Amino acid sequence: DEQSLTYCELLYYVQVLALALLNEYRVIPGEVVCQCVERSLSMIIGLLSIEIIGGVYCPLSPENPEQRLQNLIEQTQARLILVHSLTNRIFKNNIITYDIDTAININDKITNEDRNQLSNISITPDNISYIVFTSGSTGTPKAVQIRHRNLTAYTQSLVEMTAFKTSDNVIQIASCSFDNHFQDIFVTLMIGAGLVMLHPHGNKDLTYFIQQLMDKDVTVLEAVPSYLDILCQHLEIQNANECLKKLRTLSSGGDVLTNQIMPRLKKYASVPSSSSPSDGCRLWNTYGQAEVTITTTYFQIGFDFDCDKQAMSIGKPLPNYICAIMDEYFQFATVNQDGELFVGGACVFAGYFGRNDLTAKILMEINNDIFYQSGDLVRYDHQGFLYFKGRKDHQVKLRGQRIELAEIEKCLMNTSSLVSACTVIKWKEQYLVAYVQSSHIDEEQLRQHCQSHLPSYMI
């Protein structure tokens, strides 16, 4: 838990692993390299080594079932998986793996020849930086491709907003399955801030997590509202009143902040005063999708905001983003008219890996710019603030995770005994329910089948 690396030390280990990928495995620019590791320093070393040799970083969560991991690897056509000591037994013999811990324990010196080899690799802004999977309406996960220029533009947006500063300490919470972890890691390192990595399941051990917030002087925290709610409850139990006082930026997205959470955040965070609004903690409600590089809009919230008396806005576009609202006839919506959100600008993705057909359906040209058709219904008010209204399809969001119900239904239907299947979300209780039709139903068998093919948040 108390391991640490300076940027100089980090660069050394990244170069050692990068040279091994080049010389032993002949990885070439544009090649997808998957990485399946728990949260650790090895995670950072691995993903950066892939990036600096021009590879395409594709994270795989060790929490996913074996069959799902196998399917994702086949979908990316990756021939090499980076692992470490905690995950090196997950994959079967037919998959080539390389243990990061083994590579970085080699005490070789980096020679000028080595540096020249790395420096001569050609990477352009239009090269793909990473791939992340999202739930697919056809039942197959979609591989979202983000370019280097998309990620750089996104970083510039956050720097312009002073969301991240070199003096910050950023704590990494999000699982590698979700694009928020790219923000925690890439943006932090690109501006030279401090990155705090929890142990593999440290986000679930709230006593440990609270201690890390205080011991590491964390100033930037991002979490879904449900996590913040549970965190504040534990702060009250432990009487840890000073835990969040050093936070400069607290952002939350993926779900709705409620009046249950807001008073608790006000109690524990450092609330800016009217005489010095730039001091204290800024609380943001954020919105975004993986296809437009993590976060699209933001709304700064006062800690006295009453969620029962007014609707919570998702805000305005970040710098480098453009938002357009279109009606069903693809005409621009007027003030307070519901319409579909289209997102353009420097952060629109390159497309779905291997699915040009889906990419063509989801990207649209508006006024000579490429826009992503989000499927989200929104409206905007007279001040230009956006408000989320719902979906135009059957995609749902549960505790911050976007879920295509059809992916669950297809998984269920792959069992031979079912005639039909339908999945719905129970909004008040916040859980999923699947209804199935068959002459013979074995509930335990269906559950086991889903557990072996779907991530845990879909079950």
Tab-separated table of C-alpha atoms in Angstrom, residues 236-406:
chain	number	residue	atom	x	y	z
A	236	GLU	CA	-20.633	10.132	10.312
A	237	ILE	CA	-20.117	6.726	11.935
A	238	GLN	CA	-16.359	7.307	12.246
A	239	ASN	CA	-16.765	10.952	13.229
A	240	ALA	CA	-14.273	11.833	10.464
A	241	ASN	CA	-15.413	15.431	10.110
A	242	GLU	CA	-12.175	16.658	8.519
A	243	CYS	CA	-11.901	13.922	5.887
A	244	LEU	CA	-13.154	15.948	2.900
A	245	LYS	CA	-11.984	19.395	4.023
A	246	LYS	CA	-8.944	19.400	1.724
A	247	LEU	CA	-10.985	18.639	-1.401
A	248	ARG	CA	-10.726	21.345	-4.047
A	249	THR	CA	-12.827	19.549	-6.691
A	250	LEU	CA	-15.637	17.079	-6.012
A	251	SER	CA	-17.460	15.850	-9.109
A	252	SER	CA	-20.269	13.368	-9.455
A	253	GLY	CA	-22.059	11.992	-12.480
A	254	GLY	CA	-23.874	8.982	-13.856
A	255	ASP	CA	-26.878	9.473	-11.590
A	256	VAL	CA	-28.872	12.161	-9.799
A	257	LEU	CA	-27.654	14.015	-6.712
A	258	THR	CA	-30.529	14.133	-4.202
A	259	ASN	CA	-31.533	16.081	-1.102
A	260	GLN	CA	-30.457	13.059	0.905
A	261	ILE	CA	-26.852	13.529	-0.234
A	262	MET	CA	-26.494	17.325	-0.476
A	263	PRO	CA	-26.688	18.175	3.279
A	264	ARG	CA	-24.139	15.471	4.043
A	265	LEU	CA	-21.706	16.825	1.458
A	266	LYS	CA	-22.187	20.331	2.851
A	267	LYS	CA	-21.365	19.054	6.338
A	268	TYR	CA	-18.082	17.388	5.405
A	269	ALA	CA	-16.704	19.422	2.490
A	270	SER	CA	-15.146	22.866	2.755
A	271	VAL	CA	-17.975	25.117	1.536
A	272	PRO	CA	-16.813	28.258	-0.342
A	273	SER	CA	-17.751	31.511	1.403
A	274	SER	CA	-19.549	34.392	-0.296
A	275	SER	CA	-16.563	36.655	0.361
A	276	SER	CA	-14.082	34.169	-1.156
A	277	PRO	CA	-15.955	31.915	-3.634
A	278	SER	CA	-12.729	30.658	-5.222
A	279	ASP	CA	-11.665	29.031	-1.961
A	280	GLY	CA	-13.116	25.804	-0.650
A	281	CYS	CA	-14.496	22.883	-2.620
A	282	ARG	CA	-16.276	23.150	-5.952
A	283	LEU	CA	-19.067	20.616	-6.423
A	284	TRP	CA	-19.866	19.593	-10.004
A	285	ASN	CA	-22.629	17.559	-11.557
A	286	THR	CA	-21.170	15.978	-14.711
A	287	TYR	CA	-22.586	14.186	-17.732
A	288	GLY	CA	-20.956	12.264	-20.556
A	289	GLN	CA	-20.647	9.140	-22.671
A	290	ALA	CA	-17.626	7.062	-23.640
A	291	GLU	CA	-18.080	7.947	-27.331
A	292	VAL	CA	-17.316	11.604	-26.626
A	293	THR	CA	-14.319	11.071	-24.330
A	294	ILE	CA	-15.615	10.727	-20.795
A	295	THR	CA	-17.342	14.005	-19.796
A	296	THR	CA	-19.350	16.333	-22.051
A	297	THR	CA	-21.055	18.848	-19.753
A	298	TYR	CA	-20.638	20.146	-16.219
A	299	PHE	CA	-22.740	22.148	-13.778
A	300	GLN	CA	-21.287	23.794	-10.682
A	301	ILE	CA	-23.681	23.297	-7.788
A	302	GLY	CA	-24.028	25.358	-4.657
A	303	PHE	CA	-24.049	23.239	-1.504
A	304	ASP	CA	-27.430	24.792	-0.616
A	305	PHE	CA	-29.032	23.536	-3.843
A	306	ASP	CA	-32.533	22.169	-3.151
A	307	CYS	CA	-33.146	19.182	-5.434
A	308	ASP	CA	-36.837	19.079	-4.514
A	309	LYS	CA	-37.551	22.673	-5.535
A	310	GLN	CA	-35.646	22.799	-8.833
A	311	ALA	CA	-34.368	20.396	-11.457
A	312	MET	CA	-30.670	19.569	-11.394
A	313	SER	CA	-29.025	20.729	-14.615
A	314	ILE	CA	-26.277	18.765	-16.361
A	315	GLY	CA	-24.828	22.154	-17.209
A	316	LYS	CA	-23.085	23.460	-20.284
A	317	PRO	CA	-20.490	21.905	-22.630
A	318	LEU	CA	-16.854	21.726	-21.588
A	319	PRO	CA	-14.370	23.738	-23.663
A	320	ASN	CA	-13.712	21.896	-26.964
A	321	TYR	CA	-17.250	20.433	-26.932
A	322	ILE	CA	-20.368	21.469	-28.882
A	323	CYS	CA	-23.922	20.439	-27.964
A	324	ALA	CA	-26.866	20.509	-30.360
A	325	ILE	CA	-30.454	19.501	-29.575
A	326	MET	CA	-32.513	18.161	-32.484
A	327	ASP	CA	-36.158	17.211	-32.751
A	328	GLU	CA	-37.443	14.051	-34.450
A	329	TYR	CA	-37.172	15.777	-37.854
A	330	PHE	CA	-33.519	16.734	-37.223
A	331	GLN	CA	-34.388	20.395	-36.794
A	332	PHE	CA	-32.817	22.415	-33.985
A	333	ALA	CA	-34.975	22.416	-30.864
A	334	THR	CA	-36.125	25.655	-29.270
A	335	VAL	CA	-35.838	26.750	-25.632
A	336	ASN	CA	-37.499	24.253	-23.231
A	337	GLN	CA	-38.342	21.861	-26.083
A	338	ASP	CA	-37.283	18.242	-25.531
A	339	GLY	CA	-34.983	16.823	-28.176
A	340	GLU	CA	-32.098	14.436	-28.731
A	341	LEU	CA	-28.625	15.542	-27.724
A	342	PHE	CA	-25.917	15.542	-30.414
A	343	VAL	CA	-22.325	16.146	-29.274
A	344	GLY	CA	-19.603	17.533	-31.516
A	345	GLY	CA	-16.161	19.057	-31.160
A	346	ALA	CA	-12.639	17.798	-30.674
A	347	CYS	CA	-13.553	14.829	-28.486
A	348	VAL	CA	-15.857	12.783	-30.757
A	349	PHE	CA	-14.582	9.211	-31.005
A	350	ALA	CA	-13.087	7.478	-34.042
A	351	GLY	CA	-15.811	4.821	-34.185
A	352	TYR	CA	-16.556	1.331	-32.904
A	353	PHE	CA	-13.757	-1.168	-33.451
A	354	GLY	CA	-14.695	-3.534	-36.271
A	355	ARG	CA	-18.225	-2.119	-36.535
A	356	ASN	CA	-18.269	0.481	-39.295
A	357	ASP	CA	-21.988	-0.193	-39.728
A	358	LEU	CA	-22.770	0.951	-36.181
A	359	THR	CA	-20.379	3.898	-36.473
A	360	ALA	CA	-22.132	5.145	-39.616
A	361	LYS	CA	-25.494	5.083	-37.814
A	362	ILE	CA	-24.297	7.017	-34.779
A	363	LEU	CA	-22.182	9.799	-36.365
A	364	MET	CA	-23.848	12.644	-38.224
A	365	GLU	CA	-22.586	15.758	-40.012
A	366	ILE	CA	-24.078	19.065	-38.828
A	367	ASN	CA	-22.793	22.328	-40.297
A	368	ASN	CA	-19.638	20.588	-41.552
A	369	ASP	CA	-18.792	19.143	-38.112
A	370	ILE	CA	-19.103	15.511	-37.036
A	371	PHE	CA	-21.558	14.953	-34.166
A	372	TYR	CA	-22.289	11.907	-32.040
A	373	GLN	CA	-25.969	10.980	-31.748
A	374	SER	CA	-26.278	10.264	-28.019
A	375	GLY	CA	-29.786	8.790	-27.769
A	376	ASP	CA	-30.338	10.964	-24.677
A	377	LEU	CA	-33.306	13.323	-24.544
A	378	VAL	CA	-32.570	16.773	-23.098
A	379	ARG	CA	-33.841	20.351	-23.123
A	380	TYR	CA	-32.131	23.699	-22.545
A	381	ASP	CA	-33.350	26.801	-20.729
A	382	HIS	CA	-33.023	30.517	-21.515
A	383	GLN	CA	-29.525	30.575	-19.971
A	384	GLY	CA	-28.326	27.680	-22.092
A	385	PHE	CA	-28.222	25.131	-19.274
A	386	LEU	CA	-29.064	21.553	-20.277
A	387	TYR	CA	-31.450	19.219	-18.439
A	388	PHE	CA	-31.510	15.439	-18.871
A	389	LYS	CA	-35.001	14.076	-19.640
A	390	GLY	CA	-34.471	10.390	-20.418
A	391	ARG	CA	-33.669	7.994	-23.270
A	392	LYS	CA	-35.287	7.488	-26.639
A	393	ASP	CA	-34.508	3.738	-26.506
A	394	HIS	CA	-34.329	0.986	-23.867
A	395	GLN	CA	-30.891	1.818	-22.469
A	396	VAL	CA	-30.923	2.426	-18.695
A	397	LYS	CA	-28.455	3.723	-16.162
A	398	LEU	CA	-28.033	1.934	-12.834
A	399	ARG	CA	-25.706	3.344	-10.160
A	400	GLY	CA	-23.766	5.203	-12.834
A	401	GLN	CA	-23.477	2.291	-15.297
A	402	ARG	CA	-25.098	2.474	-18.732
A	403	ILE	CA	-26.794	-0.849	-19.478
A	404	GLU	CA	-28.437	-2.077	-22.662
A	405	LEU	CA	-31.243	-4.335	-21.445
A	406	ALA	CA	-31.070	-6.220	-24.751
